[in-house]
JSON list of C-alpha atoms in Angstrom, two decimals:
[
{"chain": "A", "resi": 1, "resn": "MET", "atom": "CA", "xyz": [128.61, 75.07, 119.03]},
{"chain": "A", "resi": 2, "resn": "SER", "atom": "CA", "xyz": [125.02, 76.74, 118.90]},
{"chain": "A", "resi": 3, "resn": "GLU", "atom": "CA", "xyz": [123.19, 75.81, 116.15]},
{"chain": "A", "resi": 4, "resn": "ALA", "atom": "CA", "xyz": [119.69, 78.74, 117.59]},
{"chain": "A", "resi": 5, "resn": "LEU", "atom": "CA", "xyz": [121.58, 81.45, 115.66]},
{"chain": "A", "resi": 6, "resn": "SER", "atom": "CA", "xyz": [119.46, 82.54, 113.06]},
{"chain": "A", "resi": 7, "resn": "GLY", "atom": "CA", "xyz": [119.66, 85.92, 110.66]},
{"chain": "A", "resi": 8, "resn": "LEU", "atom": "CA", "xyz": [121.72, 87.60, 107.73]},
{"chain": "A", "resi": 9, "resn": "LEU", "atom": "CA", "xyz": [124.86, 89.81, 108.14]},
{"chain": "A", "resi": 10, "resn": "VAL", "atom": "CA", "xyz": [125.70, 91.99, 104.82]},
{"chain": "A", "resi": 11, "resn": "ILE", "atom": "CA", "xyz": [129.33, 91.92, 105.21]},
{"chain": "A", "resi": 12, "resn": "ASP", "atom": "CA", "xyz": [131.76, 94.11, 102.33]},
{"chain": "A", "resi": 13, "resn": "LYS", "atom": "CA", "xyz": [134.04, 91.70, 101.58]},
{"chain": "A", "resi": 14, "resn": "PRO", "atom": "CA", "xyz": [138.02, 92.67, 100.54]},
{"chain": "A", "resi": 15, "resn": "ALA", "atom": "CA", "xyz": [140.08, 91.89, 97.90]},
{"chain": "A", "resi": 16, "resn": "GLY", "atom": "CA", "xyz": [142.66, 89.25, 99.09]},
{"chain": "A", "resi": 17, "resn": "LEU", "atom": "CA", "xyz": [139.95, 87.33, 100.74]},
{"chain": "A", "resi": 18, "resn": "THR", "atom": "CA", "xyz": [137.79, 84.31, 99.30]},
{"chain": "A", "resi": 19, "resn": "SER", "atom": "CA", "xyz": [134.24, 84.41, 100.18]},
{"chain": "A", "resi": 20, "resn": "PHE", "atom": "CA", "xyz": [135.08, 80.50, 101.79]},
{"chain": "A", "resi": 21, "resn": "ASP", "atom": "CA", "xyz": [137.32, 82.55, 104.36]},
{"chain": "A", "resi": 22, "resn": "CYS", "atom": "CA", "xyz": [134.98, 84.84, 105.29]},
{"chain": "A", "resi": 23, "resn": "VAL", "atom": "CA", "xyz": [132.23, 82.47, 105.99]},
{"chain": "A", "resi": 24, "resn": "ASN", "atom": "CA", "xyz": [135.15, 80.60, 108.38]},
{"chain": "A", "resi": 25, "resn": "ARG", "atom": "CA", "xyz": [136.30, 83.51, 109.81]},
{"chain": "A", "resi": 26, "resn": "ILE", "atom": "CA", "xyz": [132.00, 84.17, 110.67]},
{"chain": "A", "resi": 27, "resn": "LYS", "atom": "CA", "xyz": [131.85, 80.35, 112.19]},
{"chain": "A", "resi": 28, "resn": "ARG", "atom": "CA", "xyz": [135.25, 80.96, 114.24]},
{"chain": "A", "resi": 29, "resn": "LEU", "atom": "CA", "xyz": [132.98, 84.15, 115.74]},
{"chain": "A", "resi": 30, "resn": "LEU", "atom": "CA", "xyz": [130.40, 83.01, 116.25]},
{"chain": "A", "resi": 31, "resn": "GLN", "atom": "CA", "xyz": [130.84, 78.95, 117.47]},
{"chain": "A", "resi": 32, "resn": "VAL", "atom": "CA", "xyz": [128.16, 78.11, 114.92]},
{"chain": "A", "resi": 33, "resn": "GLU", "atom": "CA", "xyz": [128.34, 75.56, 112.37]},
{"chain": "A", "resi": 34, "resn": "LYS", "atom": "CA", "xyz": [125.57, 76.60, 109.41]},
{"chain": "A", "resi": 35, "resn": "VAL", "atom": "CA", "xyz": [127.15, 79.88, 107.78]},
{"chain": "A", "resi": 36, "resn": "GLY", "atom": "CA", "xyz": [127.21, 80.04, 104.13]},
{"chain": "A", "resi": 37, "resn": "HIS", "atom": "CA", "xyz": [127.16, 82.79, 102.03]},
{"chain": "A", "resi": 38, "resn": "CYS", "atom": "CA", "xyz": [124.62, 83.76, 99.25]},
{"chain": "A", "resi": 39, "resn": "GLY", "atom": "CA", "xyz": [126.90, 83.73, 95.46]},
{"chain": "A", "resi": 40, "resn": "THR", "atom": "CA", "xyz": [131.03, 83.57, 95.43]},
{"chain": "A", "resi": 41, "resn": "LEU", "atom": "CA", "xyz": [133.19, 86.64, 94.72]},
{"chain": "A", "resi": 42, "resn": "ASP", "atom": "CA", "xyz": [136.35, 85.54, 93.57]},
{"chain": "A", "resi": 43, "resn": "PRO", "atom": "CA", "xyz": [139.27, 87.15, 95.35]},
{"chain": "A", "resi": 44, "resn": "MET", "atom": "CA", "xyz": [139.66, 89.94, 93.46]},
{"chain": "A", "resi": 45, "resn": "ALA", "atom": "CA", "xyz": [137.07, 91.17, 93.57]},
{"chain": "A", "resi": 46, "resn": "LYS", "atom": "CA", "xyz": [135.67, 93.50, 96.64]},
{"chain": "A", "resi": 47, "resn": "GLY", "atom": "CA", "xyz": [131.83, 94.53, 97.46]},
{"chain": "A", "resi": 48, "resn": "ILE", "atom": "CA", "xyz": [128.78, 92.76, 99.50]},
{"chain": "A", "resi": 49, "resn": "LEU", "atom": "CA", "xyz": [128.46, 89.55, 100.26]},
{"chain": "A", "resi": 50, "resn": "LEU", "atom": "CA", "xyz": [125.49, 88.09, 102.23]},
{"chain": "A", "resi": 51, "resn": "ILE", "atom": "CA", "xyz": [126.50, 85.49, 104.91]},
{"chain": "A", "resi": 52, "resn": "LEU", "atom": "CA", "xyz": [123.69, 83.51, 106.21]},
{"chain": "A", "resi": 53, "resn": "VAL", "atom": "CA", "xyz": [123.36, 81.70, 110.24]},
{"chain": "A", "resi": 54, "resn": "GLY", "atom": "CA", "xyz": [122.38, 78.56, 111.57]},
{"chain": "A", "resi": 55, "resn": "LYS", "atom": "CA", "xyz": [118.62, 78.27, 110.46]},
{"chain": "A", "resi": 56, "resn": "ALA", "atom": "CA", "xyz": [118.80, 81.01, 107.92]},
{"chain": "A", "resi": 57, "resn": "THR", "atom": "CA", "xyz": [120.75, 78.96, 105.79]},
{"chain": "A", "resi": 58, "resn": "ARG", "atom": "CA", "xyz": [116.93, 77.60, 104.78]},
{"chain": "A", "resi": 59, "resn": "TYR", "atom": "CA", "xyz": [116.98, 80.93, 102.42]},
{"chain": "A", "resi": 60, "resn": "GLN", "atom": "CA", "xyz": [119.86, 80.55, 100.71]},
{"chain": "A", "resi": 61, "resn": "ASP", "atom": "CA", "xyz": [118.49, 79.19, 97.62]},
{"chain": "A", "resi": 62, "resn": "SER", "atom": "CA", "xyz": [116.12, 82.90, 97.21]},
{"chain": "A", "resi": 63, "resn": "TYR", "atom": "CA", "xyz": [118.96, 85.13, 97.98]},
{"chain": "A", "resi": 64, "resn": "LEU", "atom": "CA", "xyz": [120.85, 83.74, 95.31]},
{"chain": "A", "resi": 65, "resn": "GLY", "atom": "CA", "xyz": [117.68, 84.76, 92.67]},
{"chain": "A", "resi": 66, "resn": "LEU", "atom": "CA", "xyz": [118.76, 88.27, 93.96]},
{"chain": "A", "resi": 67, "resn": "GLU", "atom": "CA", "xyz": [119.87, 90.70, 91.01]},
{"chain": "A", "resi": 68, "resn": "LYS", "atom": "CA", "xyz": [123.57, 92.35, 91.26]},
{"chain": "A", "resi": 69, "resn": "GLN", "atom": "CA", "xyz": [125.03, 95.02, 90.68]},
{"chain": "A", "resi": 70, "resn": "TYR", "atom": "CA", "xyz": [128.43, 95.81, 89.30]},
{"chain": "A", "resi": 71, "resn": "TRP", "atom": "CA", "xyz": [131.01, 98.41, 89.47]},
{"chain": "A", "resi": 72, "resn": "LEU", "atom": "CA", "xyz": [133.80, 96.71, 87.12]},
{"chain": "A", "resi": 73, "resn": "ARG", "atom": "CA", "xyz": [137.58, 98.16, 85.37]},
{"chain": "A", "resi": 74, "resn": "ALA", "atom": "CA", "xyz": [138.24, 95.98, 81.68]},
{"chain": "A", "resi": 75, "resn": "ARG", "atom": "CA", "xyz": [141.85, 95.53, 80.23]},
{"chain": "A", "resi": 76, "resn": "PHE", "atom": "CA", "xyz": [141.49, 95.55, 76.27]},
{"chain": "A", "resi": 77, "resn": "GLY", "atom": "CA", "xyz": [144.80, 93.77, 74.50]},
{"chain": "A", "resi": 78, "resn": "GLU", "atom": "CA", "xyz": [145.25, 90.83, 76.87]},
{"chain": "A", "resi": 79, "resn": "ALA", "atom": "CA", "xyz": [143.88, 87.11, 78.12]},
{"chain": "A", "resi": 80, "resn": "SER", "atom": "CA", "xyz": [144.92, 85.32, 81.47]},
{"chain": "A", "resi": 81, "resn": "GLU", "atom": "CA", "xyz": [144.46, 81.89, 82.35]},
{"chain": "A", "resi": 82, "resn": "THR", "atom": "CA", "xyz": [141.87, 83.28, 84.46]},
{"chain": "A", "resi": 83, "resn": "GLY", "atom": "CA", "xyz": [139.99, 86.16, 83.23]},
{"chain": "A", "resi": 84, "resn": "ASP", "atom": "CA", "xyz": [141.57, 88.86, 84.92]},
{"chain": "A", "resi": 85, "resn": "ARG", "atom": "CA", "xyz": [144.52, 90.79, 86.24]},
{"chain": "A", "resi": 86, "resn": "GLU", "atom": "CA", "xyz": [145.82, 87.94, 88.85]},
{"chain": "A", "resi": 87, "resn": "GLY", "atom": "CA", "xyz": [146.18, 84.78, 86.36]},
{"chain": "A", "resi": 88, "resn": "ARG", "atom": "CA", "xyz": [148.98, 84.54, 83.82]},
{"chain": "A", "resi": 89, "resn": "VAL", "atom": "CA", "xyz": [148.62, 86.63, 80.65]},
{"chain": "A", "resi": 90, "resn": "ILE", "atom": "CA", "xyz": [148.01, 83.68, 78.39]},
{"chain": "A", "resi": 91, "resn": "ALA", "atom": "CA", "xyz": [147.76, 85.69, 75.08]},
{"chain": "A", "resi": 92, "resn": "THR", "atom": "CA", "xyz": [148.22, 89.91, 72.94]},
{"chain": "A", "resi": 93, "resn": "LYS", "atom": "CA", "xyz": [146.63, 91.14, 70.94]},
{"chain": "A", "resi": 94, "resn": "PRO", "atom": "CA", "xyz": [146.74, 94.56, 69.05]},
{"chain": "A", "resi": 95, "resn": "TYR", "atom": "CA", "xyz": [142.78, 96.73, 70.41]},
{"chain": "A", "resi": 96, "resn": "ASP", "atom": "CA", "xyz": [143.16, 99.73, 68.67]},
{"chain": "A", "resi": 97, "resn": "GLY", "atom": "CA", "xyz": [141.34, 100.79, 65.67]},
{"chain": "A", "resi": 98, "resn": "PHE", "atom": "CA", "xyz": [137.87, 101.00, 67.99]},
{"chain": "A", "resi": 99, "resn": "GLY", "atom": "CA", "xyz": [136.84, 103.78, 70.04]},
{"chain": "A", "resi": 100, "resn": "GLU", "atom": "CA", "xyz": [135.01, 104.30, 72.67]},
{"chain": "A", "resi": 101, "resn": "THR", "atom": "CA", "xyz": [131.31, 104.93, 69.96]},
{"chain": "A", "resi": 102, "resn": "GLN", "atom": "CA", "xyz": [131.84, 101.49, 68.77]},
{"chain": "A", "resi": 103, "resn": "LEU", "atom": "CA", "xyz": [132.55, 99.89, 72.16]},
{"chain": "A", "resi": 104, "resn": "LYS", "atom": "CA", "xyz": [129.10, 101.58, 73.30]},
{"chain": "A", "resi": 105, "resn": "GLU", "atom": "CA", "xyz": [127.48, 99.89, 70.22]},
{"chain": "A", "resi": 106, "resn": "VAL", "atom": "CA", "xyz": [128.93, 96.53, 71.55]},
{"chain": "A", "resi": 107, "resn": "LEU", "atom": "CA", "xyz": [128.00, 96.88, 74.76]},
{"chain": "A", "resi": 108, "resn": "LYS", "atom": "CA", "xyz": [124.53, 97.79, 73.18]},
{"chain": "A", "resi": 109, "resn": "GLY", "atom": "CA", "xyz": [124.51, 94.27, 72.48]},
{"chain": "A", "resi": 110, "resn": "PHE", "atom": "CA", "xyz": [124.89, 91.80, 75.50]},
{"chain": "A", "resi": 111, "resn": "VAL", "atom": "CA", "xyz": [121.72, 94.20, 77.67]},
{"chain": "A", "resi": 112, "resn": "GLY", "atom": "CA", "xyz": [119.15, 91.12, 77.16]},
{"chain": "A", "resi": 113, "resn": "THR", "atom": "CA", "xyz": [119.16, 87.32, 77.41]},
{"chain": "A", "resi": 114, "resn": "HIS", "atom": "CA", "xyz": [121.77, 85.29, 76.67]},
{"chain": "A", "resi": 115, "resn": "LEU", "atom": "CA", "xyz": [123.48, 81.97, 76.74]},
{"chain": "A", "resi": 116, "resn": "GLN", "atom": "CA", "xyz": [127.20, 82.31, 78.90]},
{"chain": "A", "resi": 117, "resn": "THR", "atom": "CA", "xyz": [129.75, 79.76, 78.92]},
{"chain": "A", "resi": 118, "resn": "PRO", "atom": "CA", "xyz": [131.07, 79.64, 82.29]},
{"chain": "A", "resi": 119, "resn": "PRO", "atom": "CA", "xyz": [135.38, 80.51, 83.23]},
{"chain": "A", "resi": 120, "resn": "ARG", "atom": "CA", "xyz": [137.20, 77.36, 83.43]},
{"chain": "A", "resi": 121, "resn": "TYR", "atom": "CA", "xyz": [138.53, 78.74, 87.12]},
{"chain": "A", "resi": 122, "resn": "SER", "atom": "CA", "xyz": [135.62, 78.72, 88.17]},
{"chain": "A", "resi": 123, "resn": "ALA", "atom": "CA", "xyz": [133.44, 77.54, 91.71]},
{"chain": "A", "resi": 124, "resn": "LEU", "atom": "CA", "xyz": [130.76, 75.58, 89.72]},
{"chain": "A", "resi": 125, "resn": "LYS", "atom": "CA", "xyz": [131.06, 72.05, 89.71]},
{"chain": "A", "resi": 126, "resn": "TYR", "atom": "CA", "xyz": [131.82, 68.77, 86.97]},
{"chain": "A", "resi": 127, "resn": "LYS", "atom": "CA", "xyz": [131.28, 65.62, 88.76]},
{"chain": "A", "resi": 128, "resn": "GLY", "atom": "CA", "xyz": [131.44, 66.78, 92.46]},
{"chain": "A", "resi": 129, "resn": "LYS", "atom": "CA", "xyz": [134.89, 69.41, 92.31]},
{"chain": "A", "resi": 130, "resn": "PRO", "atom": "CA", "xyz": [135.03, 72.90, 91.50]},
{"chain": "A", "resi": 131, "resn": "TYR", "atom": "CA", "xyz": [135.85, 73.59, 87.59]},
{"chain": "A", "resi": 132, "resn": "TYR", "atom": "CA", "xyz": [139.09, 75.69, 89.25]},
{"chain": "A", "resi": 133, "resn": "LYS", "atom": "CA", "xyz": [140.40, 72.58, 90.64]},
{"chain": "A", "resi": 134, "resn": "TRP", "atom": "CA", "xyz": [140.47, 70.27, 87.35]},
{"chain": "A", "resi": 135, "resn": "ALA", "atom": "CA", "xyz": [141.88, 73.54, 85.21]},
{"chain": "A", "resi": 136, "resn": "ARG", "atom": "CA", "xyz": [145.25, 73.35, 88.55]},
{"chain": "A", "resi": 137, "resn": "MET", "atom": "CA", "xyz": [145.42, 70.03, 87.09]},
{"chain": "A", "resi": 138, "resn": "GLY", "atom": "CA", "xyz": [145.20, 71.58, 83.16]},
{"chain": "A", "resi": 139, "resn": "VAL", "atom": "CA", "xyz": [141.87, 68.99, 82.51]},
{"chain": "A", "resi": 140, "resn": "ASP", "atom": "CA", "xyz": [139.53, 70.67, 80.52]},
{"chain": "A", "resi": 141, "resn": "ILE", "atom": "CA", "xyz": [136.07, 69.62, 81.20]},
{"chain": "A", "resi": 142, "resn": "PRO", "atom": "CA", "xyz": [132.77, 70.40, 79.24]},
{"chain": "A", "resi": 143, "resn": "ARG", "atom": "CA", "xyz": [131.53, 73.70, 80.31]},
{"chain": "A", "resi": 144, "resn": "ILE", "atom": "CA", "xyz": [127.56, 74.32, 78.48]},
{"chain": "A", "resi": 145, "resn": "PRO", "atom": "CA", "xyz": [126.36, 77.45, 77.82]},
{"chain": "A", "resi": 146, "resn": "ARG", "atom": "CA", "xyz": [124.21, 79.23, 80.66]},
{"chain": "A", "resi": 147, "resn": "ALA", "atom": "CA", "xyz": [121.35, 81.44, 79.80]},
{"chain": "A", "resi": 148, "resn": "VAL", "atom": "CA", "xyz": [121.84, 85.00, 81.42]},
{"chain": "A", "resi": 149, "resn": "GLU", "atom": "CA", "xyz": [120.39, 88.55, 81.55]},
{"chain": "A", "resi": 150, "resn": "ILE", "atom": "CA", "xyz": [122.43, 91.43, 81.76]},
{"chain": "A", "resi": 151, "resn": "ARG", "atom": "CA", "xyz": [120.24, 93.99, 82.78]},
{"chain": "A", "resi": 152, "resn": "SER", "atom": "CA", "xyz": [121.26, 96.87, 82.15]},
{"chain": "A", "resi": 153, "resn": "ILE", "atom": "CA", "xyz": [124.79, 98.74, 81.17]},
{"chain": "A", "resi": 154, "resn": "GLU", "atom": "CA", "xyz": [126.51, 102.70, 82.25]},
{"chain": "A", "resi": 155, "resn": "PHE", "atom": "CA", "xyz": [129.25, 103.15, 79.97]},
{"chain": "A", "resi": 156, "resn": "LEU", "atom": "CA", "xyz": [131.42, 105.12, 82.15]},
{"chain": "A", "resi": 157, "resn": "ASN", "atom": "CA", "xyz": [135.18, 105.57, 81.10]},
{"chain": "A", "resi": 158, "resn": "PHE", "atom": "CA", "xyz": [137.41, 104.78, 78.20]},
{"chain": "A", "resi": 159, "resn": "ALA", "atom": "CA", "xyz": [140.93, 105.87, 77.89]},
{"chain": "A", "resi": 160, "resn": "ALA", "atom": "CA", "xyz": [143.61, 104.11, 76.67]},
{"chain": "A", "resi": 161, "resn": "ASN", "atom": "CA", "xyz": [143.26, 100.14, 76.91]},
{"chain": "A", "resi": 162, "resn": "ILE", "atom": "CA", "xyz": [141.04, 100.50, 79.60]},
{"chain": "A", "resi": 163, "resn": "TRP", "atom": "CA", "xyz": [137.12, 101.00, 80.84]},
{"chain": "A", "resi": 164, "resn": "GLU", "atom": "CA", "xyz": [134.50, 100.92, 82.70]},
{"chain": "A", "resi": 165, "resn": "ALA", "atom": "CA", "xyz": [131.03, 100.33, 83.13]},
{"chain": "A", "resi": 166, "resn": "ARG", "atom": "CA", "xyz": [128.62, 99.30, 85.33]},
{"chain": "A", "resi": 167, "resn": "VAL", "atom": "CA", "xyz": [126.11, 96.01, 84.92]},
{"chain": "A", "resi": 168, "resn": "LEU", "atom": "CA", "xyz": [123.33, 95.05, 86.40]},
{"chain": "A", "resi": 169, "resn": "CYS", "atom": "CA", "xyz": [122.90, 90.86, 86.47]},
{"chain": "A", "resi": 170, "resn": "SER", "atom": "CA", "xyz": [121.09, 87.64, 86.84]},
{"chain": "A", "resi": 171, "resn": "ARG", "atom": "CA", "xyz": [121.97, 85.26, 88.62]},
{"chain": "A", "resi": 172, "resn": "GLY", "atom": "CA", "xyz": [124.62, 83.49, 86.94]},
{"chain": "A", "resi": 173, "resn": "THR", "atom": "CA", "xyz": [126.31, 86.03, 85.25]},
{"chain": "A", "resi": 174, "resn": "TYR", "atom": "CA", "xyz": [129.80, 86.00, 85.21]},
{"chain": "A", "resi": 175, "resn": "VAL", "atom": "CA", "xyz": [131.82, 89.54, 84.68]},
{"chain": "A", "resi": 176, "resn": "ARG", "atom": "CA", "xyz": [135.26, 87.83, 84.00]},
{"chain": "A", "resi": 177, "resn": "THR", "atom": "CA", "xyz": [133.48, 86.31, 80.90]},
{"chain": "A", "resi": 178, "resn": "PHE", "atom": "CA", "xyz": [131.40, 89.12, 79.82]},
{"chain": "A", "resi": 179, "resn": "VAL", "atom": "CA", "xyz": [135.09, 91.13, 79.75]},
{"chain": "A", "resi": 180, "resn": "GLU", "atom": "CA", "xyz": [136.25, 88.72, 77.67]},
{"chain": "A", "resi": 181, "resn": "ASP", "atom": "CA", "xyz": [133.45, 88.51, 74.90]},
{"chain": "A", "resi": 182, "resn": "VAL", "atom": "CA", "xyz": [132.99, 91.91, 74.68]},
{"chain": "A", "resi": 183, "resn": "ALA", "atom": "CA", "xyz": [136.32, 91.99, 73.60]},
{"chain": "A", "resi": 184, "resn": "LEU", "atom": "CA", "xyz": [135.99, 89.72, 71.22]},
{"chain": "A", "resi": 185, "resn": "LYS", "atom": "CA", "xyz": [133.03, 91.70, 69.65]},
{"chain": "A", "resi": 186, "resn": "LEU", "atom": "CA", "xyz": [135.74, 94.20, 68.97]},
{"chain": "A", "resi": 187, "resn": "GLY", "atom": "CA", "xyz": [138.48, 92.18, 67.31]},
{"chain": "A", "resi": 188, "resn": "THR", "atom": "CA", "xyz": [140.90, 91.64, 70.50]},
{"chain": "A", "resi": 189, "resn": "LEU", "atom": "CA", "xyz": [141.65, 90.38, 73.93]},
{"chain": "A", "resi": 190, "resn": "GLY", "atom": "CA", "xyz": [140.75, 91.36, 77.04]},
{"chain": "A", "resi": 191, "resn": "LEU", "atom": "CA", "xyz": [140.42, 90.11, 81.29]},
{"chain": "A", "resi": 192, "resn": "LEU", "atom": "CA", "xyz": [138.92, 92.03, 84.80]},
{"chain": "A", "resi": 193, "resn": "ASP", "atom": "CA", "xyz": [141.05, 94.60, 86.10]},
{"chain": "A", "resi": 194, "resn": "ASP", "atom": "CA", "xyz": [138.68, 95.51, 89.37]},
{"chain": "A", "resi": 195, "resn": "LEU", "atom": "CA", "xyz": [135.48, 94.37, 90.07]},
{"chain": "A", "resi": 196, "resn": "ILE", "atom": "CA", "xyz": [133.35, 95.70, 93.16]},
{"chain": "A", "resi": 197, "resn": "ARG", "atom": "CA", "xyz": [129.53, 94.61, 93.75]},
{"chain": "A", "resi": 198, "resn": "GLU", "atom": "CA", "xyz": [127.58, 97.40, 94.98]},
{"chain": "A", "resi": 199, "resn": "ARG", "atom": "CA", "xyz": [124.70, 95.57, 95.41]},
{"chain": "A", "resi": 200, "resn": "VAL", "atom": "CA", "xyz": [122.89, 92.99, 95.66]},
{"chain": "A", "resi": 201, "resn": "GLY", "atom": "CA", "xyz": [118.72, 93.04, 95.50]},
{"chain": "A", "resi": 202, "resn": "GLU", "atom": "CA", "xyz": [117.99, 95.59, 98.34]},
{"chain": "A", "resi": 203, "resn": "PHE", "atom": "CA", "xyz": [121.07, 95.07, 100.21]},
{"chain": "A", "resi": 204, "resn": "ASP", "atom": "CA", "xyz": [123.78, 97.66, 99.09]},
{"chain": "A", "resi": 205, "resn": "LEU", "atom": "CA", "xyz": [127.62, 98.93, 100.16]},
{"chain": "A", "resi": 206, "resn": "SER", "atom": "CA", "xyz": [125.70, 101.53, 102.51]},
{"chain": "A", "resi": 207, "resn": "GLN", "atom": "CA", "xyz": [124.55, 98.49, 104.61]},
{"chain": "A", "resi": 208, "resn": "ALA", "atom": "CA", "xyz": [127.59, 96.32, 104.90]},
{"chain": "A", "resi": 209, "resn": "LEU", "atom": "CA", "xyz": [129.91, 95.92, 107.50]},
{"chain": "A", "resi": 210, "resn": "PRO", "atom": "CA", "xyz": [133.87, 96.76, 106.53]},
{"chain": "A", "resi": 211, "resn": "TRP", "atom": "CA", "xyz": [135.68, 93.60, 107.09]},
{"chain": "A", "resi": 212, "resn": "GLU", "atom": "CA", "xyz": [137.76, 94.60, 109.66]},
{"chain": "A", "resi": 213, "resn": "MET", "atom": "CA", "xyz": [135.33, 95.56, 111.71]},
{"chain": "A", "resi": 214, "resn": "VAL", "atom": "CA", "xyz": [133.86, 92.48, 112.17]},
{"chain": "A", "resi": 215, "resn": "SER", "atom": "CA", "xyz": [137.34, 90.41, 112.36]},
{"chain": "A", "resi": 216, "resn": "GLU", "atom": "CA", "xyz": [137.73, 92.63, 114.92]},
{"chain": "A", "resi": 217, "resn": "SER", "atom": "CA", "xyz": [134.62, 91.65, 116.25]},
{"chain": "A", "resi": 218, "resn": "ASN", "atom": "CA", "xyz": [133.45, 89.48, 119.41]},
{"chain": "A", "resi": 219, "resn": "ARG", "atom": "CA", "xyz": [131.02, 87.23, 118.72]},
{"chain": "A", "resi": 220, "resn": "GLY", "atom": "CA", "xyz": [128.28, 89.25, 121.31]},
{"chain": "A", "resi": 221, "resn": "GLU", "atom": "CA", "xyz": [129.28, 92.74, 118.77]},
{"chain": "A", "resi": 222, "resn": "LEU", "atom": "CA", "xyz": [128.81, 90.50, 115.36]},
{"chain": "A", "resi": 223, "resn": "LEU", "atom": "CA", "xyz": [124.71, 89.79, 116.76]},
{"chain": "A", "resi": 224, "resn": "GLN", "atom": "CA", "xyz": [124.37, 93.12, 117.21]},
{"chain": "A", "resi": 225, "resn": "HIS", "atom": "CA", "xyz": [124.89, 93.59, 113.63]},
{"chain": "A", "resi": 226, "resn": "PHE", "atom": "CA", "xyz": [122.30, 89.77, 112.61]},
{"chain": "A", "resi": 227, "resn": "GLN", "atom": "CA", "xyz": [119.39, 91.04, 110.06]},
{"chain": "A", "resi": 228, "resn": "CYS", "atom": "CA", "xyz": [116.48, 89.16, 109.73]},
{"chain": "A", "resi": 229, "resn": "ALA", "atom": "CA", "xyz": [116.80, 87.01, 107.24]},
{"chain": "A", "resi": 230, "resn": "ASP", "atom": "CA", "xyz": [113.50, 84.83, 106.44]},
{"chain": "A", "resi": 231, "resn": "ARG", "atom": "CA", "xyz": [112.59, 85.82, 102.41]},
{"chain": "A", "resi": 232, "resn": "SER", "atom": "CA", "xyz": [108.60, 83.40, 103.06]}
]
């Protein structure tokens, strides 16, 4: 395999694939060993996934630190194992008693820096093993709250038990946890119903390659979409 390649690919990840599925597919297409992504997207989530190839992987930390913008749709009244609609529902609770005004007021309280506890099902590691593997084994592990920053929240819609918003946040922010925490503030439960990462730093969906195009490309075609990755 060639390691002389170096560059950035901006991908629009579809729902149903893991971030590592995308990395492995691009490895095979480009016949290169060093390929990495800059921020995991859950299988359910769609949107911007930055892929670094070859020597460009040395810049991964600088890309991981870029702010991120998400569109989200969430649901009140249920909690799941994973914090999203793909997990098994483990609890329900009434969600009446509040409306759009109360929701908007609660959302305002999340703008700024605060501590957030990472979800049990995440790619973070404990003793070398991802959290989600411990969770699947039924083992509770220490999950230390981490400081995250939500820079802005744009309220979009609230109808029945469904609400939508657009969130601009720092590295390490879990939208699933944010959704659960908002519901708790309102005295109910919540889970994430849909998620699109619309932007990472200066890269937005208008620049992203559709996954269908990527997966059907040959090596030469994919190389034409390389961008310079050097952020020094």
